[in-house]
PDB file of C-alpha atoms in Angstrom:
ATOM      1  CA  GLU A   1      66.250 -13.825-110.742  1.00 95.00           C
ATOM      2  CA  ILE A   2      67.914  -9.816-110.678  1.00 97.00           C
ATOM      3  CA  VAL A   3      66.090  -8.260-107.706  1.00 98.00           C
ATOM      4  CA  MET A   4      65.749  -4.364-107.418  1.00 98.00           C
ATOM      5  CA  THR A   5      65.503  -2.143-105.039  1.00 98.00           C
ATOM      6  CA  GLN A   6      64.760   1.427-105.168  1.00 98.00           C
ATOM      7  CA  SER A   7      65.573   3.881-102.358  1.00 96.00           C
ATOM      8  CA  PRO A   8      63.987   5.991-100.496  1.00 97.00           C
ATOM      9  CA  ALA A   9      60.309   4.244-100.587  1.00 97.00           C
ATOM     10  CA  THR A  10      58.789   7.855-100.407  1.00 97.00           C
ATOM     11  CA  LEU A  11      60.717  11.092-101.341  1.00 97.00           C
ATOM     12  CA  SER A  12      58.722  14.162 -99.960  1.00 95.00           C
ATOM     13  CA  VAL A  13      59.165  17.702-102.171  1.00 94.00           C
ATOM     14  CA  SER A  14      58.338  20.764-103.309  1.00 93.00           C
ATOM     15  CA  PRO A  15      57.591  22.603-107.191  1.00 94.00           C
ATOM     16  CA  GLY A  16      61.094  23.304-108.477  1.00 94.00           C
ATOM     17  CA  ASP A  17      62.796  20.789-106.161  1.00 95.00           C
ATOM     18  CA  ARG A  18      65.522  18.609-107.364  1.00 96.00           C
ATOM     19  CA  ALA A  19      65.057  15.398-106.933  1.00 96.00           C
ATOM     20  CA  THR A  20      67.551  11.658-107.191  1.00 98.00           C
ATOM     21  CA  LEU A  21      66.505   8.623-107.166  1.00 98.00           C
ATOM     22  CA  SER A  22      68.399   5.322-106.550  1.00 98.00           C
ATOM     23  CA  CYS A  23      67.813   2.160-108.122  1.00 98.00           C
ATOM     24  CA  ARG A  24      70.173  -0.959-107.116  1.00 98.00           C
ATOM     25  CA  ALA A  25      70.601  -4.562-109.223  1.00 98.00           C
ATOM     26  CA  SER A  26      71.688  -7.292-107.218  1.00 98.00           C
ATOM     27  CA  GLN A  27      74.039  -7.905-109.633  1.00 97.00           C
ATOM     28  CA  SER A  28      74.811  -6.149-112.656  1.00 98.00           C
ATOM     29  CA  VAL A  29      73.455  -5.340-115.363  1.00 98.00           C
ATOM     30  CA  SER A  30      75.475  -3.033-117.302  1.00 97.00           C
ATOM     31  CA  SER A  31      73.301  -0.409-118.550  1.00 98.00           C
ATOM     32  CA  PHE A  32      70.004  -2.471-119.530  1.00 98.00           C
ATOM     33  CA  LEU A  33      68.389  -0.557-117.142  1.00 98.00           C
ATOM     34  CA  ALA A  34      65.075   1.813-117.555  1.00 98.00           C
ATOM     35  CA  TRP A  35      62.331   3.819-115.588  1.00 98.00           C
ATOM     36  CA  TYR A  36      58.891   4.359-115.911  1.00 98.00           C
ATOM     37  CA  GLN A  37      56.805   7.422-114.525  1.00 98.00           C
ATOM     38  CA  GLN A  38      53.034   6.348-113.191  1.00 98.00           C
ATOM     39  CA  LYS A  39      50.334   8.628-112.140  1.00 97.00           C
ATOM     40  CA  PRO A  40      47.484   7.472-110.498  1.00 94.00           C
ATOM     41  CA  GLY A  41      44.459   5.325-112.658  1.00 94.00           C
ATOM     42  CA  GLN A  42      47.245   5.534-115.605  1.00 97.00           C
ATOM     43  CA  ALA A  43      49.586   2.828-117.686  1.00 98.00           C
ATOM     44  CA  PRO A  44      53.335   3.708-116.919  1.00 98.00           C
ATOM     45  CA  ARG A  45      55.366   5.365-118.643  1.00 98.00           C
ATOM     46  CA  LEU A  46      58.725   5.000-120.167  1.00 98.00           C
ATOM     47  CA  VAL A  47      61.034   8.084-118.930  1.00 98.00           C
ATOM     48  CA  ILE A  48      64.361   6.359-119.402  1.00 98.00           C
ATOM     49  CA  PHE A  49      66.441   3.459-121.405  1.00 98.00           C
ATOM     50  CA  THR A  50      69.365   2.165-121.553  1.00 98.00           C
ATOM     51  CA  ALA A  51      70.169   3.773-118.440  1.00 98.00           C
ATOM     52  CA  SER A  52      70.318   7.478-119.422  1.00 98.00           C
ATOM     53  CA  THR A  53      68.202   7.717-123.175  1.00 98.00           C
ATOM     54  CA  ARG A  54      65.375  10.032-122.829  1.00 98.00           C
ATOM     55  CA  ALA A  55      61.880   8.317-124.252  1.00 97.00           C
ATOM     56  CA  THR A  56      60.172  10.163-127.022  1.00 96.00           C
ATOM     57  CA  GLY A  57      58.904  13.591-125.484  1.00 96.00           C
ATOM     58  CA  ILE A  58      60.030  13.297-121.963  1.00 98.00           C
ATOM     59  CA  PRO A  59      61.406  16.513-121.162  1.00 97.00           C
ATOM     60  CA  ASP A  60      65.442  17.114-120.722  1.00 96.00           C
ATOM     61  CA  ARG A  61      64.895  17.941-116.465  1.00 97.00           C
ATOM     62  CA  PHE A  62      64.710  14.275-116.684  1.00 98.00           C
ATOM     63  CA  SER A  63      68.289  12.473-116.425  1.00 98.00           C
ATOM     64  CA  GLY A  64      69.624   9.185-115.837  1.00 98.00           C
ATOM     65  CA  SER A  65      72.777   7.467-114.325  1.00 98.00           C
ATOM     66  CA  GLY A  66      74.540   4.540-113.836  1.00 98.00           C
ATOM     67  CA  SER A  67      75.659   1.162-114.436  1.00 98.00           C
ATOM     68  CA  GLY A  68      76.440  -2.277-113.506  1.00 97.00           C
ATOM     69  CA  THR A  69      74.365  -2.061-110.094  1.00 98.00           C
ATOM     70  CA  GLU A  70      73.926   1.789-109.651  1.00 98.00           C
ATOM     71  CA  PHE A  71      71.496   3.844-111.528  1.00 98.00           C
ATOM     72  CA  THR A  72      69.947   7.410-110.247  1.00 98.00           C
ATOM     73  CA  LEU A  73      67.281   9.060-111.819  1.00 98.00           C
ATOM     74  CA  THR A  74      67.477  12.935-111.333  1.00 98.00           C
ATOM     75  CA  ILE A  75      64.541  15.136-111.452  1.00 97.00           C
ATOM     76  CA  SER A  76      66.377  18.218-111.944  1.00 94.00           C
ATOM     77  CA  SER A  77      63.774  21.244-111.067  1.00 93.00           C
ATOM     78  CA  LEU A  78      59.748  19.793-110.068  1.00 95.00           C
ATOM     79  CA  GLN A  79      56.868  20.449-111.952  1.00 95.00           C
ATOM     80  CA  SER A  80      53.131  19.563-110.634  1.00 94.00           C
ATOM     81  CA  GLU A  81      53.065  17.068-113.505  1.00 95.00           C
ATOM     82  CA  ASP A  82      56.104  15.098-112.277  1.00 96.00           C
ATOM     83  CA  PHE A  83      54.478  13.726-108.931  1.00 95.00           C
ATOM     84  CA  ALA A  84      54.103  10.492-109.079  1.00 97.00           C
ATOM     85  CA  VAL A  85      55.227   6.949-108.543  1.00 98.00           C
ATOM     86  CA  TYR A  86      59.103   5.969-110.179  1.00 98.00           C
ATOM     87  CA  PHE A  87      59.752   2.380-111.156  1.00 98.00           C
ATOM     88  CA  CYS A  88      63.076   1.033-112.024  1.00 98.00           C
ATOM     89  CA  GLN A  89      63.628  -2.224-114.652  1.00 98.00           C
ATOM     90  CA  GLN A  90      66.182  -4.361-115.694  1.00 98.00           C
ATOM     91  CA  TYR A  91      66.423  -6.455-118.865  1.00 97.00           C
ATOM     92  CA  SER A  92      69.928  -7.230-118.376  1.00 97.00           C
ATOM     93  CA  ILE A  93      68.914 -11.305-117.290  1.00 95.00           C
ATOM     94  CA  TRP A  94      65.903 -12.835-118.022  1.00 93.00           C
ATOM     95  CA  PRO A  95      62.701 -12.223-116.615  1.00 95.00           C
ATOM     96  CA  PRO A  96      62.264  -8.393-116.458  1.00 97.00           C
ATOM     97  CA  THR A  97      62.058  -7.686-112.794  1.00 98.00           C
ATOM     98  CA  PHE A  98      60.807  -4.218-111.342  1.00 98.00           C
ATOM     99  CA  GLY A  99      62.549  -2.063-108.301  1.00 98.00           C
ATOM    100  CA  PRO A 100      59.422  -2.287-105.697  1.00 98.00           C
ATOM    101  CA  GLY A 101      58.992   1.930-107.095  1.00 98.00           C
ATOM    102  CA  THR A 102      59.892   5.466-105.520  1.00 98.00           C
ATOM    103  CA  LYS A 103      57.325   7.999-104.547  1.00 97.00           C
ATOM    104  CA  VAL A 104      57.707  11.252-105.179  1.00 97.00           C
ATOM    105  CA  ASP A 105      54.741  13.755-103.595  1.00 93.00           C
ATOM    106  CA  VAL A 106      55.064  17.816-101.887  1.00 82.00           C
TER     107      VAL A 106
ATOM    108  CA  GLU B   1      49.303   8.320-131.621  1.00 94.00           C
ATOM    109  CA  VAL B   2      50.366   4.258-131.053  1.00 96.00           C
ATOM    110  CA  GLN B   3      46.707   2.984-129.004  1.00 97.00           C
ATOM    111  CA  LEU B   4      46.813  -0.505-126.991  1.00 98.00           C
ATOM    112  CA  VAL B   5      43.973  -1.374-126.074  1.00 98.00           C
ATOM    113  CA  GLU B   6      42.881  -3.842-123.978  1.00 97.00           C
ATOM    114  CA  SER B   7      40.092  -5.928-123.265  1.00 97.00           C
ATOM    115  CA  GLY B   8      38.637  -8.673-121.996  1.00 97.00           C
ATOM    116  CA  GLY B   9      39.072  -8.521-117.763  1.00 97.00           C
ATOM    117  CA  GLY B  10      36.363  -9.132-115.453  1.00 97.00           C
ATOM    118  CA  LEU B  11      35.506 -11.088-111.815  1.00 98.00           C
ATOM    119  CA  VAL B  12      36.124 -14.450-112.059  1.00 98.00           C
ATOM    120  CA  GLN B  13      35.821 -17.426-109.640  1.00 97.00           C
ATOM    121  CA  PRO B  14      39.544 -19.149-108.295  1.00 98.00           C
ATOM    122  CA  GLY B  15      40.007 -22.010-110.946  1.00 98.00           C
ATOM    123  CA  GLY B  16      38.148 -20.369-113.867  1.00 98.00           C
ATOM    124  CA  SER B  17      39.296 -19.050-116.948  1.00 98.00           C
ATOM    125  CA  LEU B  18      39.600 -15.523-118.882  1.00 98.00           C
ATOM    126  CA  ARG B  19      41.132 -14.446-122.294  1.00 98.00           C
ATOM    127  CA  LEU B  20      42.274 -10.956-122.706  1.00 98.00           C
ATOM    128  CA  SER B  21      42.538  -9.480-126.177  1.00 98.00           C
ATOM    129  CA  CYS B  22      44.800  -6.579-126.779  1.00 98.00           C
ATOM    130  CA  THR B  23      44.563  -4.528-129.903  1.00 98.00           C
ATOM    131  CA  ALA B  24      47.108  -2.299-131.261  1.00 98.00           C
ATOM    132  CA  SER B  25      46.133   0.427-133.995  1.00 96.00           C
ATOM    133  CA  GLU B  26      49.316   2.989-135.374  1.00 96.00           C
ATOM    134  CA  LEU B  27      52.015   0.484-134.492  1.00 96.00           C
ATOM    135  CA  SER B  28      53.809  -1.478-136.671  1.00 96.00           C
ATOM    136  CA  PHE B  29      52.752  -4.682-134.537  1.00 97.00           C
ATOM    137  CA  SER B  30      54.511  -7.019-136.989  1.00 97.00           C
ATOM    138  CA  THR B  31      58.013  -6.170-135.881  1.00 97.00           C
ATOM    139  CA  TYR B  32      57.722  -5.864-131.754  1.00 97.00           C
ATOM    140  CA  TRP B  33      58.248  -8.115-129.082  1.00 97.00           C
ATOM    141  CA  MET B  34      54.923  -8.283-126.788  1.00 98.00           C
ATOM    142  CA  GLY B  35      54.036  -8.506-123.521  1.00 98.00           C
ATOM    143  CA  TRP B  36      51.995  -8.235-120.820  1.00 98.00           C
ATOM    144  CA  VAL B  37      53.116  -6.977-117.165  1.00 98.00           C
ATOM    145  CA  ARG B  38      50.119  -7.105-114.148  1.00 98.00           C
ATOM    146  CA  GLN B  39      50.304  -4.389-110.949  1.00 98.00           C
ATOM    147  CA  ALA B  40      48.234  -6.110-108.520  1.00 97.00           C
ATOM    148  CA  PRO B  41      46.199  -3.617-106.435  1.00 94.00           C
ATOM    149  CA  GLY B  42      48.055  -1.117-104.863  1.00 92.00           C
ATOM    150  CA  LYS B  43      51.511  -3.225-105.523  1.00 94.00           C
ATOM    151  CA  GLY B  44      54.438  -2.765-108.088  1.00 95.00           C
ATOM    152  CA  LEU B  45      54.663  -4.177-111.613  1.00 97.00           C
ATOM    153  CA  GLU B  46      55.841  -7.506-112.674  1.00 98.00           C
ATOM    154  CA  TRP B  47      55.941  -9.162-115.807  1.00 98.00           C
ATOM    155  CA  VAL B  48      54.614 -12.263-117.237  1.00 98.00           C
ATOM    156  CA  ALA B  49      55.180 -13.330-120.320  1.00 98.00           C
ATOM    157  CA  ASN B  50      56.230 -11.852-124.496  1.00 96.00           C
ATOM    158  CA  ILE B  51      55.897 -13.169-127.629  1.00 98.00           C
ATOM    159  CA  LYS B  52      58.053 -12.742-130.154  1.00 97.00           C
ATOM    160  CA  GLN B  53      57.405 -10.728-132.865  1.00 97.00           C
ATOM    161  CA  ASP B  54      56.726 -14.179-135.852  1.00 96.00           C
ATOM    162  CA  GLY B  55      54.821 -16.614-132.178  1.00 96.00           C
ATOM    163  CA  SER B  56      58.527 -18.925-131.980  1.00 97.00           C
ATOM    164  CA  GLN B  57      59.047 -17.924-129.199  1.00 97.00           C
ATOM    165  CA  ARG B  58      57.713 -17.253-125.880  1.00 98.00           C
ATOM    166  CA  TYR B  59      58.345 -16.853-122.321  1.00 97.00           C
ATOM    167  CA  TYR B  60      56.231 -16.541-118.817  1.00 97.00           C
ATOM    168  CA  VAL B  61      57.078 -16.090-115.113  1.00 96.00           C
ATOM    169  CA  ASP B  62      57.217 -19.237-113.379  1.00 96.00           C
ATOM    170  CA  SER B  63      54.063 -18.220-111.478  1.00 97.00           C
ATOM    171  CA  VAL B  64      52.500 -18.354-114.406  1.00 98.00           C
ATOM    172  CA  LYS B  65      53.849 -20.870-116.758  1.00 98.00           C
ATOM    173  CA  GLY B  66      51.532 -23.881-117.607  1.00 97.00           C
ATOM    174  CA  ARG B  67      48.792 -21.734-117.585  1.00 98.00           C
ATOM    175  CA  PHE B  68      48.576 -19.017-118.793  1.00 98.00           C
ATOM    176  CA  THR B  69      49.146 -18.814-123.032  1.00 98.00           C
ATOM    177  CA  ILE B  70      50.552 -15.977-124.886  1.00 98.00           C
ATOM    178  CA  SER B  71      49.295 -15.800-128.224  1.00 98.00           C
ATOM    179  CA  ARG B  72      49.197 -13.356-131.282  1.00 98.00           C
ATOM    180  CA  ASP B  73      47.674 -12.749-135.183  1.00 98.00           C
ATOM    181  CA  ASN B  74      49.267  -9.969-136.973  1.00 98.00           C
ATOM    182  CA  ALA B  75      47.210  -9.676-139.992  1.00 97.00           C
ATOM    183  CA  LYS B  76      44.278  -8.117-136.312  1.00 97.00           C
ATOM    184  CA  ASN B  77      47.194  -6.180-134.651  1.00 98.00           C
ATOM    185  CA  SER B  78      46.470  -8.466-132.241  1.00 98.00           C
ATOM    186  CA  LEU B  79      47.604 -10.137-128.917  1.00 98.00           C
ATOM    187  CA  TYR B  80      46.057 -12.551-126.742  1.00 98.00           C
ATOM    188  CA  LEU B  81      46.402 -14.206-123.257  1.00 98.00           C
ATOM    189  CA  GLN B  82      45.170 -17.322-122.159  1.00 98.00           C
ATOM    190  CA  MET B  83      44.689 -17.423-118.217  1.00 98.00           C
ATOM    191  CA  ASN B  84      43.461 -20.998-116.818  1.00 98.00           C
ATOM    192  CA  SER B  85      43.339 -22.166-113.244  1.00 98.00           C
ATOM    193  CA  LEU B  86      43.221 -18.985-111.967  1.00 98.00           C
ATOM    194  CA  ARG B  87      44.482 -17.921-108.933  1.00 98.00           C
ATOM    195  CA  ALA B  88      43.061 -15.194-106.033  1.00 97.00           C
ATOM    196  CA  GLU B  89      47.032 -13.870-106.307  1.00 97.00           C
ATOM    197  CA  ASP B  90      46.212 -13.194-109.993  1.00 98.00           C
ATOM    198  CA  THR B  91      43.971 -10.184-109.404  1.00 98.00           C
ATOM    199  CA  ALA B  92      45.668  -7.536-111.004  1.00 98.00           C
ATOM    200  CA  VAL B  93      45.271  -4.708-113.794  1.00 98.00           C
ATOM    201  CA  TYR B  94      47.393  -6.611-116.969  1.00 98.00           C
ATOM    202  CA  TYR B  95      49.029  -4.081-119.098  1.00 98.00           C
ATOM    203  CA  CYS B  96      49.456  -5.185-122.393  1.00 98.00           C
ATOM    204  CA  VAL B  97      53.391  -3.450-123.812  1.00 98.00           C
ATOM    205  CA  ALA B  98      55.122  -3.263-126.537  1.00 98.00           C
ATOM    206  CA  ASP B  99      58.638  -4.584-126.355  1.00 94.00           C
ATOM    207  CA  ARG B 100      61.735  -3.114-127.580  1.00 93.00           C
ATOM    208  CA  SER B 101      64.632  -5.280-126.786  1.00 93.00           C
ATOM    209  CA  GLY B 102      63.646  -5.667-122.936  1.00 94.00           C
ATOM    210  CA  ASN B 103      61.893  -2.534-122.024  1.00 96.00           C
ATOM    211  CA  TYR B 104      58.210  -1.286-122.865  1.00 97.00           C
ATOM    212  CA  PRO B 105      58.483   2.036-124.986  1.00 97.00           C
ATOM    213  CA  TYR B 106      53.300   1.564-125.488  1.00 98.00           C
ATOM    214  CA  TRP B 107      51.524   0.397-122.655  1.00 98.00           C
ATOM    215  CA  GLY B 108      47.921  -0.338-122.685  1.00 98.00           C
ATOM    216  CA  GLN B 109      45.164   1.308-120.196  1.00 97.00           C
ATOM    217  CA  GLY B 110      44.954  -2.023-118.275  1.00 98.00           C
ATOM    218  CA  THR B 111      42.408  -4.229-118.107  1.00 98.00           C
ATOM    219  CA  LEU B 112      41.573  -5.118-114.499  1.00 98.00           C
ATOM    220  CA  VAL B 113      41.163  -8.744-113.875  1.00 98.00           C
ATOM    221  CA  THR B 114      39.948 -10.267-110.199  1.00 98.00           C
ATOM    222  CA  VAL B 115      39.989 -13.528-108.541  1.00 98.00           C
ATOM    223  CA  SER B 116      37.781 -14.174-106.281  1.00 97.00           C
ATOM    224  CA  SER B 117      35.035 -15.827-105.185  1.00 95.00           C
TER     225      SER B 117
END
């Protein structure tokens, strides 16, 4: 099973700041990497798939990059609605696995 | 707008059974792999199972193999998860997901399963 790790566990930022979240896979997952946003009491929402493709309705301040084992989610200018937990997920090798999440808060 | 609506969660004793259901609307249901992802209270996400469009292939996380069964009824746009021999560690919110080549663009609101005596 591929183990996904994320850093930092918590990212304390202010509105308007740039946020950079990291995700690492224990072995190469090529570009089969997705990012999800989860707010308290809500289901996760797909943000990025295939490492860098924004999902429908996701604003362009969100961008993803990376391939192989190292990936980054960047939020260029944080808005109040972006404060949430972000999970990465690999879907290259069965079973699909998620990272433990990065909480973005004030 | 695509909607996935789960039902069937609740409190069950260890060793008991529950059947979760998920009904899809505004989704071309029969063209998607479908699956279940769970989240224990305060924890991360765990993929549980998925099923091919025609039901001919089903896959499970090791921890539920032999206890859970995923199924679907395309005529009813519905997905199911039969959970037997439930354990405390199965306690979680269970999300129904539409699976697009391994990522999940659509999620239900989740249904809570609590296994406790």
